[in-house]
Structure formats: structure tokens, C-alpha cells
PDB file of C-alpha atoms in Angstrom:
ATOM      1  CA  UNK A  19       6.471  18.506  -1.434  1.00  0.00           C
ATOM      2  CA  UNK A  20       5.825  14.569  -1.490  1.00  0.00           C
ATOM      3  CA  UNK A  21       6.525  12.146  -4.285  1.00  0.00           C
ATOM      4  CA  UNK A  22       4.789   9.352  -4.297  1.00  0.00           C
ATOM      5  CA  UNK A  23       7.340   6.927  -6.253  1.00  0.00           C
ATOM      6  CA  UNK A  24       5.374   3.738  -6.938  1.00  0.00           C
ATOM      7  CA  UNK A  25       1.783   3.157  -7.937  1.00  0.00           C
ATOM      8  CA  UNK A  26      -0.477   1.629 -10.504  1.00  0.00           C
ATOM      9  CA  UNK A  27      -3.784   2.378 -12.735  1.00  0.00           C
ATOM     10  CA  UNK A  28      -5.612  -0.380 -14.786  1.00  0.00           C
ATOM     11  CA  UNK A  29      -8.336  -1.626 -16.246  1.00  0.00           C
ATOM     12  CA  UNK A  30      -8.914  -5.382 -15.060  1.00  0.00           C
ATOM     13  CA  UNK A  31     -10.360  -6.194 -18.651  1.00  0.00           C
ATOM     14  CA  UNK A  32      -7.477  -5.191 -20.547  1.00  0.00           C
ATOM     15  CA  UNK A  33      -5.194  -8.199 -19.433  1.00  0.00           C
ATOM     16  CA  UNK A  34      -4.567  -7.953 -15.844  1.00  0.00           C
ATOM     17  CA  UNK A  35      -4.995 -11.733 -15.214  1.00  0.00           C
ATOM     18  CA  UNK A  36      -3.355 -11.742 -11.635  1.00  0.00           C
ATOM     19  CA  UNK A  37      -6.365  -9.699 -10.561  1.00  0.00           C
ATOM     20  CA  UNK A  38      -8.406 -13.030 -11.177  1.00  0.00           C
ATOM     21  CA  UNK A  39      -7.238 -14.117  -7.729  1.00  0.00           C
ATOM     22  CA  UNK A  40     -10.331 -14.382  -5.328  1.00  0.00           C
ATOM     23  CA  UNK A  41      -8.223 -12.645  -2.692  1.00  0.00           C
ATOM     24  CA  UNK A  42      -8.088  -9.715  -4.904  1.00  0.00           C
ATOM     25  CA  UNK A  43     -11.611  -8.901  -5.210  1.00  0.00           C
ATOM     26  CA  UNK A  44     -11.232  -5.830  -3.507  1.00  0.00           C
ATOM     27  CA  UNK A  45      -9.144  -4.243  -6.129  1.00  0.00           C
ATOM     28  CA  UNK A  46     -10.491  -5.982  -8.917  1.00  0.00           C
ATOM     29  CA  UNK A  47     -11.936  -2.748 -10.637  1.00  0.00           C
ATOM     30  CA  UNK A  48     -10.571  -0.044 -12.895  1.00  0.00           C
ATOM     31  CA  UNK A  49      -8.144   2.673 -11.391  1.00  0.00           C
ATOM     32  CA  UNK A  50      -7.855   5.548 -13.598  1.00  0.00           C
ATOM     33  CA  UNK A  51      -6.467   8.896 -13.571  1.00  0.00           C
ATOM     34  CA  UNK A  52      -9.215  10.777 -11.872  1.00  0.00           C
ATOM     35  CA  UNK A  53      -8.962   8.171  -9.022  1.00  0.00           C
ATOM     36  CA  UNK A  54      -5.306   8.568  -8.583  1.00  0.00           C
ATOM     37  CA  UNK A  55      -5.916  12.517  -8.430  1.00  0.00           C
ATOM     38  CA  UNK A  56      -8.665  11.849  -5.810  1.00  0.00           C
ATOM     39  CA  UNK A  57      -6.253   9.657  -3.634  1.00  0.00           C
ATOM     40  CA  UNK A  58      -3.115  11.937  -3.832  1.00  0.00           C
ATOM     41  CA  UNK A  59      -5.018  15.101  -3.357  1.00  0.00           C
ATOM     42  CA  UNK A  60      -6.615  13.814   0.053  1.00  0.00           C
ATOM     43  CA  UNK A  61      -2.992  12.723   1.090  1.00  0.00           C
ATOM     44  CA  UNK A  62      -1.271  16.130   0.013  1.00  0.00           C
ATOM     45  CA  UNK A  63       0.917  14.184  -2.403  1.00  0.00           C
ATOM     46  CA  UNK A  64       2.010  16.312  -5.527  1.00  0.00           C
ATOM     47  CA  UNK A  65       3.815  13.976  -8.057  1.00  0.00           C
ATOM     48  CA  UNK A  66       3.747  10.324  -8.598  1.00  0.00           C
ATOM     49  CA  UNK A  67       5.749   7.501 -10.390  1.00  0.00           C
ATOM     50  CA  UNK A  68       3.475   5.321 -12.403  1.00  0.00           C
ATOM     51  CA  UNK A  69       4.800   1.605 -12.530  1.00  0.00           C
ATOM     52  CA  UNK A  70       3.784  -1.018 -14.610  1.00  0.00           C
ATOM     53  CA  UNK A  71       1.151  -3.314 -13.285  1.00  0.00           C
ATOM     54  CA  UNK A  72       1.713  -6.831 -14.464  1.00  0.00           C
ATOM     55  CA  UNK A  73      -0.095  -6.822 -17.593  1.00  0.00           C
ATOM     56  CA  UNK A  74       3.541  -7.744 -19.015  1.00  0.00           C
ATOM     57  CA  UNK A  75       2.419  -6.432 -22.609  1.00  0.00           C
ATOM     58  CA  UNK A  76       3.939  -3.672 -24.759  1.00  0.00           C
ATOM     59  CA  UNK A  77       0.310  -2.339 -25.298  1.00  0.00           C
ATOM     60  CA  UNK A  78       0.614  -0.872 -21.950  1.00  0.00           C
ATOM     61  CA  UNK A  79       3.567   1.629 -22.325  1.00  0.00           C
ATOM     62  CA  UNK A  80       1.366   4.080 -24.853  1.00  0.00           C
ATOM     63  CA  UNK A  81      -1.572   4.047 -22.574  1.00  0.00           C
ATOM     64  CA  UNK A  82       0.531   4.609 -19.502  1.00  0.00           C
ATOM     65  CA  UNK A  83       2.399   7.321 -21.197  1.00  0.00           C
ATOM     66  CA  UNK A  84      -0.347   8.736 -22.491  1.00  0.00           C
ATOM     67  CA  UNK A  85      -1.770   9.158 -18.937  1.00  0.00           C
ATOM     68  CA  UNK A  86       1.406  10.827 -17.899  1.00  0.00           C
ATOM     69  CA  UNK A  87       1.169  13.415 -20.848  1.00  0.00           C
ATOM     70  CA  UNK A  88      -2.353  14.021 -19.606  1.00  0.00           C
ATOM     71  CA  UNK A  89      -2.079  14.036 -15.953  1.00  0.00           C
ATOM     72  CA  UNK A  90       0.192  16.585 -14.607  1.00  0.00           C
ATOM     73  CA  UNK A  91       0.558  14.782 -11.069  1.00  0.00           C
ATOM     74  CA  UNK A  92       2.344  11.692 -12.854  1.00  0.00           C
ATOM     75  CA  UNK A  93       5.939  12.855 -13.411  1.00  0.00           C
ATOM     76  CA  UNK A  94       7.473   9.587 -14.414  1.00  0.00           C
ATOM     77  CA  UNK A  95       6.541   6.000 -15.868  1.00  0.00           C
ATOM     78  CA  UNK A  96       8.351   2.815 -15.184  1.00  0.00           C
ATOM     79  CA  UNK A  97       7.072   0.499 -18.207  1.00  0.00           C
ATOM     80  CA  UNK A  98       7.205  -3.020 -18.937  1.00  0.00           C
ATOM     81  CA  UNK A  99       9.612  -4.490 -21.186  1.00  0.00           C
ATOM     82  CA  UNK A 100      10.819  -8.007 -21.552  1.00  0.00           C
ATOM     83  CA  UNK A 101      14.404  -7.685 -20.227  1.00  0.00           C
ATOM     84  CA  UNK A 102      15.498 -10.732 -22.255  1.00  0.00           C
ATOM     85  CA  UNK A 103      14.257  -9.641 -25.468  1.00  0.00           C
ATOM     86  CA  UNK A 104      16.964  -9.518 -27.975  1.00  0.00           C
ATOM     87  CA  UNK A 105      15.119  -6.362 -29.756  1.00  0.00           C
ATOM     88  CA  UNK A 106      14.985  -4.415 -26.269  1.00  0.00           C
ATOM     89  CA  UNK A 107      16.739  -1.532 -27.377  1.00  0.00           C
ATOM     90  CA  UNK A 108      14.777  -0.982 -30.487  1.00  0.00           C
ATOM     91  CA  UNK A 109      11.524  -1.377 -28.187  1.00  0.00           C
ATOM     92  CA  UNK A 110      12.862   0.958 -25.710  1.00  0.00           C
ATOM     93  CA  UNK A 111      13.717   3.306 -28.647  1.00  0.00           C
ATOM     94  CA  UNK A 112      10.163   2.865 -29.692  1.00  0.00           C
ATOM     95  CA  UNK A 113       8.987   3.888 -26.196  1.00  0.00           C
ATOM     96  CA  UNK A 114      10.577   7.156 -26.286  1.00  0.00           C
ATOM     97  CA  UNK A 115       8.883   8.201 -29.662  1.00  0.00           C
ATOM     98  CA  UNK A 116       5.571   7.618 -28.013  1.00  0.00           C
ATOM     99  CA  UNK A 117       3.304  10.501 -27.024  1.00  0.00           C
ATOM    100  CA  UNK A 118       4.688  11.133 -23.221  1.00  0.00           C
ATOM    101  CA  UNK A 119       7.830   9.246 -24.169  1.00  0.00           C
ATOM    102  CA  UNK A 120       9.902  12.030 -22.651  1.00  0.00           C
ATOM    103  CA  UNK A 121       8.508  10.791 -19.355  1.00  0.00           C
ATOM    104  CA  UNK A 122       9.848   7.035 -19.247  1.00  0.00           C
ATOM    105  CA  UNK A 123      12.007   6.764 -16.603  1.00  0.00           C
ATOM    106  CA  UNK A 124      12.503   3.209 -15.722  1.00  0.00           C
ATOM    107  CA  UNK A 125      11.827  -0.234 -17.065  1.00  0.00           C
ATOM    108  CA  UNK A 126      10.297  -3.022 -14.958  1.00  0.00           C
ATOM    109  CA  UNK A 127      10.275  -6.965 -15.554  1.00  0.00           C
ATOM    110  CA  UNK A 128       8.080  -9.127 -13.598  1.00  0.00           C
ATOM    111  CA  UNK A 129      11.404 -10.969 -12.020  1.00  0.00           C
ATOM    112  CA  UNK A 130       9.125 -12.140  -9.112  1.00  0.00           C
ATOM    113  CA  UNK A 131       7.170 -14.345 -11.275  1.00  0.00           C
ATOM    114  CA  UNK A 132      10.698 -16.309 -12.278  1.00  0.00           C
ATOM    115  CA  UNK A 133      10.803 -19.624 -10.198  1.00  0.00           C
ATOM    116  CA  UNK A 134      14.913 -19.278 -10.511  1.00  0.00           C
ATOM    117  CA  UNK A 135      16.064 -17.376  -7.351  1.00  0.00           C
ATOM    118  CA  UNK A 136      19.463 -16.515  -9.636  1.00  0.00           C
ATOM    119  CA  UNK A 137      17.423 -15.424 -12.619  1.00  0.00           C
ATOM    120  CA  UNK A 138      19.333 -12.175 -12.714  1.00  0.00           C
ATOM    121  CA  UNK A 139      22.531 -14.001 -13.059  1.00  0.00           C
ATOM    122  CA  UNK A 140      21.705 -15.156 -16.505  1.00  0.00           C
ATOM    123  CA  UNK A 141      23.728 -13.744 -19.537  1.00  0.00           C
ATOM    124  CA  UNK A 142      20.634 -12.755 -21.261  1.00  0.00           C
ATOM    125  CA  UNK A 143      19.159 -10.799 -18.348  1.00  0.00           C
ATOM    126  CA  UNK A 144      22.411  -9.175 -17.642  1.00  0.00           C
ATOM    127  CA  UNK A 145      22.325  -7.847 -21.291  1.00  0.00           C
ATOM    128  CA  UNK A 146      18.802  -6.662 -21.062  1.00  0.00           C
ATOM    129  CA  UNK A 147      19.837  -4.635 -17.912  1.00  0.00           C
ATOM    130  CA  UNK A 148      22.977  -2.996 -19.644  1.00  0.00           C
ATOM    131  CA  UNK A 149      20.445  -2.005 -22.286  1.00  0.00           C
ATOM    132  CA  UNK A 150      18.150  -0.224 -20.126  1.00  0.00           C
ATOM    133  CA  UNK A 151      21.024   1.580 -18.610  1.00  0.00           C
ATOM    134  CA  UNK A 152      22.322   2.291 -22.014  1.00  0.00           C
ATOM    135  CA  UNK A 153      18.780   4.076 -22.642  1.00  0.00           C
ATOM    136  CA  UNK A 154      19.302   6.166 -19.901  1.00  0.00           C
ATOM    137  CA  UNK A 155      16.798   4.649 -17.714  1.00  0.00           C
ATOM    138  CA  UNK A 156      16.425   3.018 -14.260  1.00  0.00           C
ATOM    139  CA  UNK A 157      15.592  -0.903 -13.786  1.00  0.00           C
ATOM    140  CA  UNK A 158      13.171  -1.263 -11.152  1.00  0.00           C
ATOM    141  CA  UNK A 159      13.401  -4.787  -9.205  1.00  0.00           C
ATOM    142  CA  UNK A 160      10.416  -6.554  -8.213  1.00  0.00           C
ATOM    143  CA  UNK A 161      11.835  -9.493  -6.656  1.00  0.00           C
ATOM    144  CA  UNK A 162      11.285 -11.759  -3.821  1.00  0.00           C
ATOM    145  CA  UNK A 163      13.342 -11.835  -0.729  1.00  0.00           C
ATOM    146  CA  UNK A 164      14.950 -15.177  -2.119  1.00  0.00           C
ATOM    147  CA  UNK A 165      15.994 -13.693  -5.007  1.00  0.00           C
ATOM    148  CA  UNK A 166      17.869 -10.538  -3.337  1.00  0.00           C
ATOM    149  CA  UNK A 167      21.145 -12.333  -3.361  1.00  0.00           C
ATOM    150  CA  UNK A 168      21.134 -12.513  -7.239  1.00  0.00           C
ATOM    151  CA  UNK A 169      20.157  -8.709  -7.184  1.00  0.00           C
ATOM    152  CA  UNK A 170      23.336  -7.861  -5.035  1.00  0.00           C
ATOM    153  CA  UNK A 171      25.581  -9.901  -7.585  1.00  0.00           C
ATOM    154  CA  UNK A 172      23.670  -8.242 -10.599  1.00  0.00           C
ATOM    155  CA  UNK A 173      24.329  -4.660  -9.101  1.00  0.00           C
ATOM    156  CA  UNK A 174      28.029  -5.601  -8.001  1.00  0.00           C
ATOM    157  CA  UNK A 175      28.605  -6.773 -11.548  1.00  0.00           C
ATOM    158  CA  UNK A 176      26.921  -3.942 -13.495  1.00  0.00           C
ATOM    159  CA  UNK A 177      27.667  -0.794 -11.629  1.00  0.00           C
ATOM    160  CA  UNK A 178      26.457   1.281 -14.629  1.00  0.00           C
ATOM    161  CA  UNK A 179      22.944   0.231 -14.419  1.00  0.00           C
ATOM    162  CA  UNK A 180      20.979   2.144 -11.678  1.00  0.00           C
ATOM    163  CA  UNK A 181      18.824  -0.281  -9.781  1.00  0.00           C
ATOM    164  CA  UNK A 182      15.490   0.592  -7.548  1.00  0.00           C
ATOM    165  CA  UNK A 183      14.637  -2.239  -5.470  1.00  0.00           C
ATOM    166  CA  UNK A 184      10.609  -2.272  -4.846  1.00  0.00           C
ATOM    167  CA  UNK A 185       8.937  -2.829  -1.857  1.00  0.00           C
ATOM    168  CA  UNK A 186      12.448  -3.751  -0.068  1.00  0.00           C
ATOM    169  CA  UNK A 187      12.187  -7.080  -1.822  1.00  0.00           C
ATOM    170  CA  UNK A 188       9.229  -8.340   0.016  1.00  0.00           C
ATOM    171  CA  UNK A 189      10.367  -9.249   3.362  1.00  0.00           C
ATOM    172  CA  UNK A 190       8.435 -11.551   5.275  1.00  0.00           C
ATOM    173  CA  UNK A 191       6.963  -8.979   7.825  1.00  0.00           C
ATOM    174  CA  UNK A 192       4.222 -11.273   9.096  1.00  0.00           C
ATOM    175  CA  UNK A 193       7.071 -13.504  10.336  1.00  0.00           C
ATOM    176  CA  UNK A 194       8.565 -10.922  12.475  1.00  0.00           C
ATOM    177  CA  UNK A 195      12.001 -11.309  14.234  1.00  0.00           C
ATOM    178  CA  UNK A 196      12.061 -14.480  12.033  1.00  0.00           C
ATOM    179  CA  UNK A 197      11.725 -12.375   8.933  1.00  0.00           C
ATOM    180  CA  UNK A 198      14.152 -10.218   9.664  1.00  0.00           C
ATOM    181  CA  UNK A 199      17.159 -12.589   9.954  1.00  0.00           C
ATOM    182  CA  UNK A 200      18.474 -13.833   6.310  1.00  0.00           C
ATOM    183  CA  UNK A 201      16.433 -10.392   4.657  1.00  0.00           C
ATOM    184  CA  UNK A 202      18.594  -8.116   6.581  1.00  0.00           C
ATOM    185  CA  UNK A 203      21.774  -9.725   5.769  1.00  0.00           C
ATOM    186  CA  UNK A 204      20.869 -10.005   2.036  1.00  0.00           C
ATOM    187  CA  UNK A 205      19.615  -6.364   1.972  1.00  0.00           C
ATOM    188  CA  UNK A 206      22.965  -5.131   3.264  1.00  0.00           C
ATOM    189  CA  UNK A 207      24.232  -6.966   0.628  1.00  0.00           C
ATOM    190  CA  UNK A 208      22.368  -5.569  -2.057  1.00  0.00           C
ATOM    191  CA  UNK A 209      22.884  -1.827  -0.199  1.00  0.00           C
ATOM    192  CA  UNK A 210      26.350  -2.100  -0.448  1.00  0.00           C
ATOM    193  CA  UNK A 211      26.344  -1.191  -4.137  1.00  0.00           C
ATOM    194  CA  UNK A 212      26.165   2.700  -4.380  1.00  0.00           C
ATOM    195  CA  UNK A 213      23.885   1.957  -7.733  1.00  0.00           C
ATOM    196  CA  UNK A 214      21.065   0.655  -5.991  1.00  0.00           C
ATOM    197  CA  UNK A 215      18.190   2.577  -4.029  1.00  0.00           C
ATOM    198  CA  UNK A 216      15.420   1.114  -2.569  1.00  0.00           C
ATOM    199  CA  UNK A 217      11.628   2.281  -2.237  1.00  0.00           C
ATOM    200  CA  UNK A 218       9.751   1.916   1.236  1.00  0.00           C
ATOM    201  CA  UNK A 219       6.459   0.585  -0.295  1.00  0.00           C
ATOM    202  CA  UNK A 220       4.189  -2.399  -0.254  1.00  0.00           C
ATOM    203  CA  UNK A 221       5.145  -2.944   3.365  1.00  0.00           C
ATOM    204  CA  UNK A 222       1.652  -2.683   5.050  1.00  0.00           C
ATOM    205  CA  UNK A 223       0.370  -5.429   2.054  1.00  0.00           C
ATOM    206  CA  UNK A 224       3.564  -7.675   2.938  1.00  0.00           C
ATOM    207  CA  UNK A 225       2.335  -7.113   6.711  1.00  0.00           C
ATOM    208  CA  UNK A 226      -1.116  -8.029   5.971  1.00  0.00           C
ATOM    209  CA  UNK A 227      -4.634  -7.761   7.702  1.00  0.00           C
ATOM    210  CA  UNK A 228      -4.323  -6.217  11.192  1.00  0.00           C
ATOM    211  CA  UNK A 229      -0.891  -5.051  10.429  1.00  0.00           C
ATOM    212  CA  UNK A 230       0.578  -2.370  12.762  1.00  0.00           C
ATOM    213  CA  UNK A 231       2.996   0.513  12.545  1.00  0.00           C
ATOM    214  CA  UNK A 232       5.034  -1.254  15.334  1.00  0.00           C
ATOM    215  CA  UNK A 233       5.333  -4.339  12.758  1.00  0.00           C
ATOM    216  CA  UNK A 234       6.866  -2.181  10.175  1.00  0.00           C
ATOM    217  CA  UNK A 235       9.490  -0.537  12.273  1.00  0.00           C
ATOM    218  CA  UNK A 236      11.794  -3.113  12.505  1.00  0.00           C
ATOM    219  CA  UNK A 237      12.097  -3.624   8.542  1.00  0.00           C
ATOM    220  CA  UNK A 238      11.971   0.143   7.932  1.00  0.00           C
ATOM    221  CA  UNK A 239      14.918   0.625  10.823  1.00  0.00           C
ATOM    222  CA  UNK A 240      16.971  -1.948   8.910  1.00  0.00           C
ATOM    223  CA  UNK A 241      16.450  -0.022   5.286  1.00  0.00           C
ATOM    224  CA  UNK A 242      17.408   3.199   6.891  1.00  0.00           C
ATOM    225  CA  UNK A 243      20.770   1.918   8.395  1.00  0.00           C
ATOM    226  CA  UNK A 244      21.701   0.099   5.141  1.00  0.00           C
ATOM    227  CA  UNK A 245      20.612   2.470   2.582  1.00  0.00           C
ATOM    228  CA  UNK A 246      20.448   5.872   4.456  1.00  0.00           C
ATOM    229  CA  UNK A 247      17.599   7.975   3.874  1.00  0.00           C
ATOM    230  CA  UNK A 248      19.212   9.648   0.466  1.00  0.00           C
ATOM    231  CA  UNK A 249      18.844   6.250  -1.184  1.00  0.00           C
ATOM    232  CA  UNK A 250      15.253   5.625   0.210  1.00  0.00           C
ATOM    233  CA  UNK A 251      12.141   6.756  -1.573  1.00  0.00           C
ATOM    234  CA  UNK A 252       8.490   6.638  -0.473  1.00  0.00           C
ATOM    235  CA  UNK A 253       5.885   4.682  -2.530  1.00  0.00           C
ATOM    236  CA  UNK A 254       2.401   4.146  -1.730  1.00  0.00           C
ATOM    237  CA  UNK A 255       1.961   0.709  -3.953  1.00  0.00           C
ATOM    238  CA  UNK A 256      -1.852   2.179  -4.370  1.00  0.00           C
ATOM    239  CA  UNK A 257      -4.142   0.582  -5.276  1.00  0.00           C
ATOM    240  CA  UNK A 258      -2.532  -2.474  -3.927  1.00  0.00           C
ATOM    241  CA  UNK A 259      -2.602  -1.313  -0.546  1.00  0.00           C
ATOM    242  CA  UNK A 260      -6.181  -0.775  -0.476  1.00  0.00           C
ATOM    243  CA  UNK A 261      -6.365  -4.590   0.270  1.00  0.00           C
ATOM    244  CA  UNK A 262      -5.273  -3.481   3.685  1.00  0.00           C
ATOM    245  CA  UNK A 263      -5.110   0.448   4.148  1.00  0.00           C
ATOM    246  CA  UNK A 264      -6.040   3.507   2.341  1.00  0.00           C
ATOM    247  CA  UNK A 265      -3.676   5.884   0.472  1.00  0.00           C
ATOM    248  CA  UNK A 266      -3.261   8.475   3.456  1.00  0.00           C
ATOM    249  CA  UNK A 267      -3.165   5.723   6.000  1.00  0.00           C
ATOM    250  CA  UNK A 268      -0.084   4.157   4.199  1.00  0.00           C
ATOM    251  CA  UNK A 269       1.554   7.648   3.722  1.00  0.00           C
ATOM    252  CA  UNK A 270       1.208   8.291   7.673  1.00  0.00           C
ATOM    253  CA  UNK A 271       1.894   4.624   8.661  1.00  0.00           C
ATOM    254  CA  UNK A 272       5.679   5.329   6.805  1.00  0.00           C
ATOM    255  CA  UNK A 273       6.026   8.614   8.610  1.00  0.00           C
ATOM    256  CA  UNK A 274       5.184   6.919  11.972  1.00  0.00           C
ATOM    257  CA  UNK A 275       7.345   3.832  11.208  1.00  0.00           C
ATOM    258  CA  UNK A 276      10.631   5.935  10.404  1.00  0.00           C
ATOM    259  CA  UNK A 277      13.308   6.142  13.205  1.00  0.00           C
ATOM    260  CA  UNK A 278      14.321   9.491  14.679  1.00  0.00           C
ATOM    261  CA  UNK A 279      15.491  11.581  11.231  1.00  0.00           C
ATOM    262  CA  UNK A 280      16.229  15.156  10.361  1.00  0.00           C
ATOM    263  CA  UNK A 281      13.658  17.270   8.385  1.00  0.00           C
ATOM    264  CA  UNK A 282      16.271  16.999   5.531  1.00  0.00           C
ATOM    265  CA  UNK A 283      16.831  13.389   5.795  1.00  0.00           C
ATOM    266  CA  UNK A 284      12.753  12.876   5.712  1.00  0.00           C
ATOM    267  CA  UNK A 285      12.508  15.342   2.794  1.00  0.00           C
ATOM    268  CA  UNK A 286      15.061  12.869   0.939  1.00  0.00           C
ATOM    269  CA  UNK A 287      12.764   9.763   1.529  1.00  0.00           C
ATOM    270  CA  UNK A 288       9.603  11.731   0.712  1.00  0.00           C
ATOM    271  CA  UNK A 289      10.528  13.590  -2.424  1.00  0.00           C
ATOM    272  CA  UNK A 290      14.180  14.238  -2.864  1.00  0.00           C
ATOM    273  CA  UNK A 291      15.409  10.731  -3.692  1.00  0.00           C
ATOM    274  CA  UNK A 292      12.648  10.041  -6.013  1.00  0.00           C
ATOM    275  CA  UNK A 293      13.281  13.070  -7.790  1.00  0.00           C
ATOM    276  CA  UNK A 294      16.958  12.529  -8.314  1.00  0.00           C
ATOM    277  CA  UNK A 295      17.105   8.960  -9.293  1.00  0.00           C
ATOM    278  CA  UNK A 296      14.264   9.364 -11.638  1.00  0.00           C
ATOM    279  CA  UNK A 297      15.199  12.528 -12.560  1.00  0.00           C
ATOM    280  CA  UNK A 298      11.872  13.881 -12.792  1.00  0.00           C
ATOM    281  CA  UNK A 299      11.281  17.518 -13.787  1.00  0.00           C
ATOM    282  CA  UNK A 300       9.614  19.018 -10.624  1.00  0.00           C
ATOM    283  CA  UNK A 301      10.010  22.011  -8.907  1.00  0.00           C
ATOM    284  CA  UNK A 302      10.610  22.246  -4.990  1.00  0.00           C
ATOM    285  CA  UNK A 303       7.017  24.051  -4.954  1.00  0.00           C
ATOM    286  CA  UNK A 304       5.671  20.675  -6.242  1.00  0.00           C
ATOM    287  CA  UNK A 305       4.577  22.142  -9.739  1.00  0.00           C
ATOM    288  CA  UNK A 306       6.078  20.754 -12.954  1.00  0.00           C
ATOM    289  CA  UNK A 307       8.261  22.254 -15.734  1.00  0.00           C
ATOM    290  CA  UNK A 308       5.952  20.968 -18.395  1.00  0.00           C
ATOM    291  CA  UNK A 309       6.973  17.524 -16.967  1.00  0.00           C
ATOM    292  CA  UNK A 310       9.630  17.068 -19.820  1.00  0.00           C
ATOM    293  CA  UNK A 311      12.230  19.832 -19.104  1.00  0.00           C
ATOM    294  CA  UNK A 312      15.131  17.656 -18.215  1.00  0.00           C
ATOM    295  CA  UNK A 313      16.744  14.598 -20.564  1.00  0.00           C
ATOM    296  CA  UNK A 314      15.789  11.330 -19.277  1.00  0.00           C
TER     297      UNK A 314
END
């Protein structure tokens, strides 16, 4: 069984203004549940986690939760919410009451868009992170490499909050050895907190056009060394990945970039960690249990 812990869906006309960037013309079109099914079926992926797509509006949550309720492969949703909103607990309760609300597994804010590298140190942000944990949810960290130290401090100070680092914190893969230097030390500081797991996702996009598996290997090796297989999960970052590679190529590239691991360790990365951390209601044969059989 393979679980994709990170993908998106969108309709550009509904407010995904970041897609207006000229360099993103290749993915500036609707991506819908039928498109997802076609991509994952071709890649042998059984279940997925649908992650907010940068729209930053509460209206996205009912749409995505509805997609999950109607699309069996989608086993969980990481929805957007403003982590600084004083009414965040009420917002999360509202999400739970929506159709498909039992499939809400996490929350994400666009921290990467905040200019302050220490944004996660702010008291109002910290209160929001605790509210996410109090609601029984995971907080996905979509951050830049220079924001990893603040994330490490937040994870250390808030051990009750389960964090998932998206895209390994967006290391400078194109810079090669120079990109490894500060990032690897910062990643180790973040991994020192046991309440943090990380996604091996978005790496081909960070590597850019002309990427190679060889370019990915040092960064994947650092992640495995610092987090261990039981705290890492595969994510396609589809359809963003289509800028440089199709879905199956991304899946195969991660498999090729991993250092030597046991079959059990590879199973953790490709399914077990995501199922455990997001508490996804899936069975080992890859089928769901009504997709709402476990409490979240």
C-alpha cells in the first residue's frame, strides 16, 4: 500500500492568485478528483491526503472535505485556517460539523509567505498552534529554510503539538553542497523534537528543471539520518510537481533517492508514517473503512 501524504486540488478561477505567476502556466488549470484518480491509479497509490492549496479562504474547507467524502482514495484533509485568529477553536469546530468533517486531519497556514523568519515565535501564533492540537489535529509546516530554526523552537516549546514539516523545509537543492550546509544542521535541531515528522515531498520542484536523482540523494539521506524512516512520509506535491515531472516519476525518484533501507522502513515512508500521524482510516490491503472509522 502506498499513501501520498501531500497533494492538492484547485480551480484557478476560485481565488488561487499565486497561479498567476507566468512560470506556473503549466499548472494553471483545474485539477479535480477525477484527475487525481487517474494520476494515482497509474502510479499504484491507494490513498492520499489533500492539502490546502494557498487560497487562504475558509470557503476552501467545505469544498475539500466534500471531495474527501465523495472520493474514497482521499483519506484525510489538511485544511487552511488563520493560526492567529482568536476564534480559531470555533472555526475548527465548524469544520468538523461540515459534510466530510470527520476526515479533517490537520491544519495549515501559509507561514512561508510571512517575511519574518521568526513568525512562529509570536505569542498569537503559538496560541493558535495549541488550539490546533487541542482540536486533535496536526499542524503542517509549510516554511522556508530560513524559518526552520523558529519551527524547531516552537516544536521544542510546544511538545503537545504534532507538527509535520512539508517539503523538508524547502532546502536549496539547486545549490548542491552549499544548500546542505546550514539546512542540515537546522533540520537536525527540528528533528530533535519527537513531536515532528517530515514529508519527502516537493523535492523535484525545489531541484528545478533538469533535476536528477543524484541531486536529491544527499538531501534525502540527511532527512533519513535525522528523522528516521518512522518519522518520514512520501508526498507527491501533485500537481505542482508537474512543472518538472509527472506523478509516477516523482514516486519512483523518491524510491531511487532513498539510502539502503529494510522493506519495513520503506513501508513506513510510503504508507505507515502517514497513516499513523494523520490517523487515517485505511486497512493494510489499501481499502478504507468507510473513511471515518477512527476518531480524529
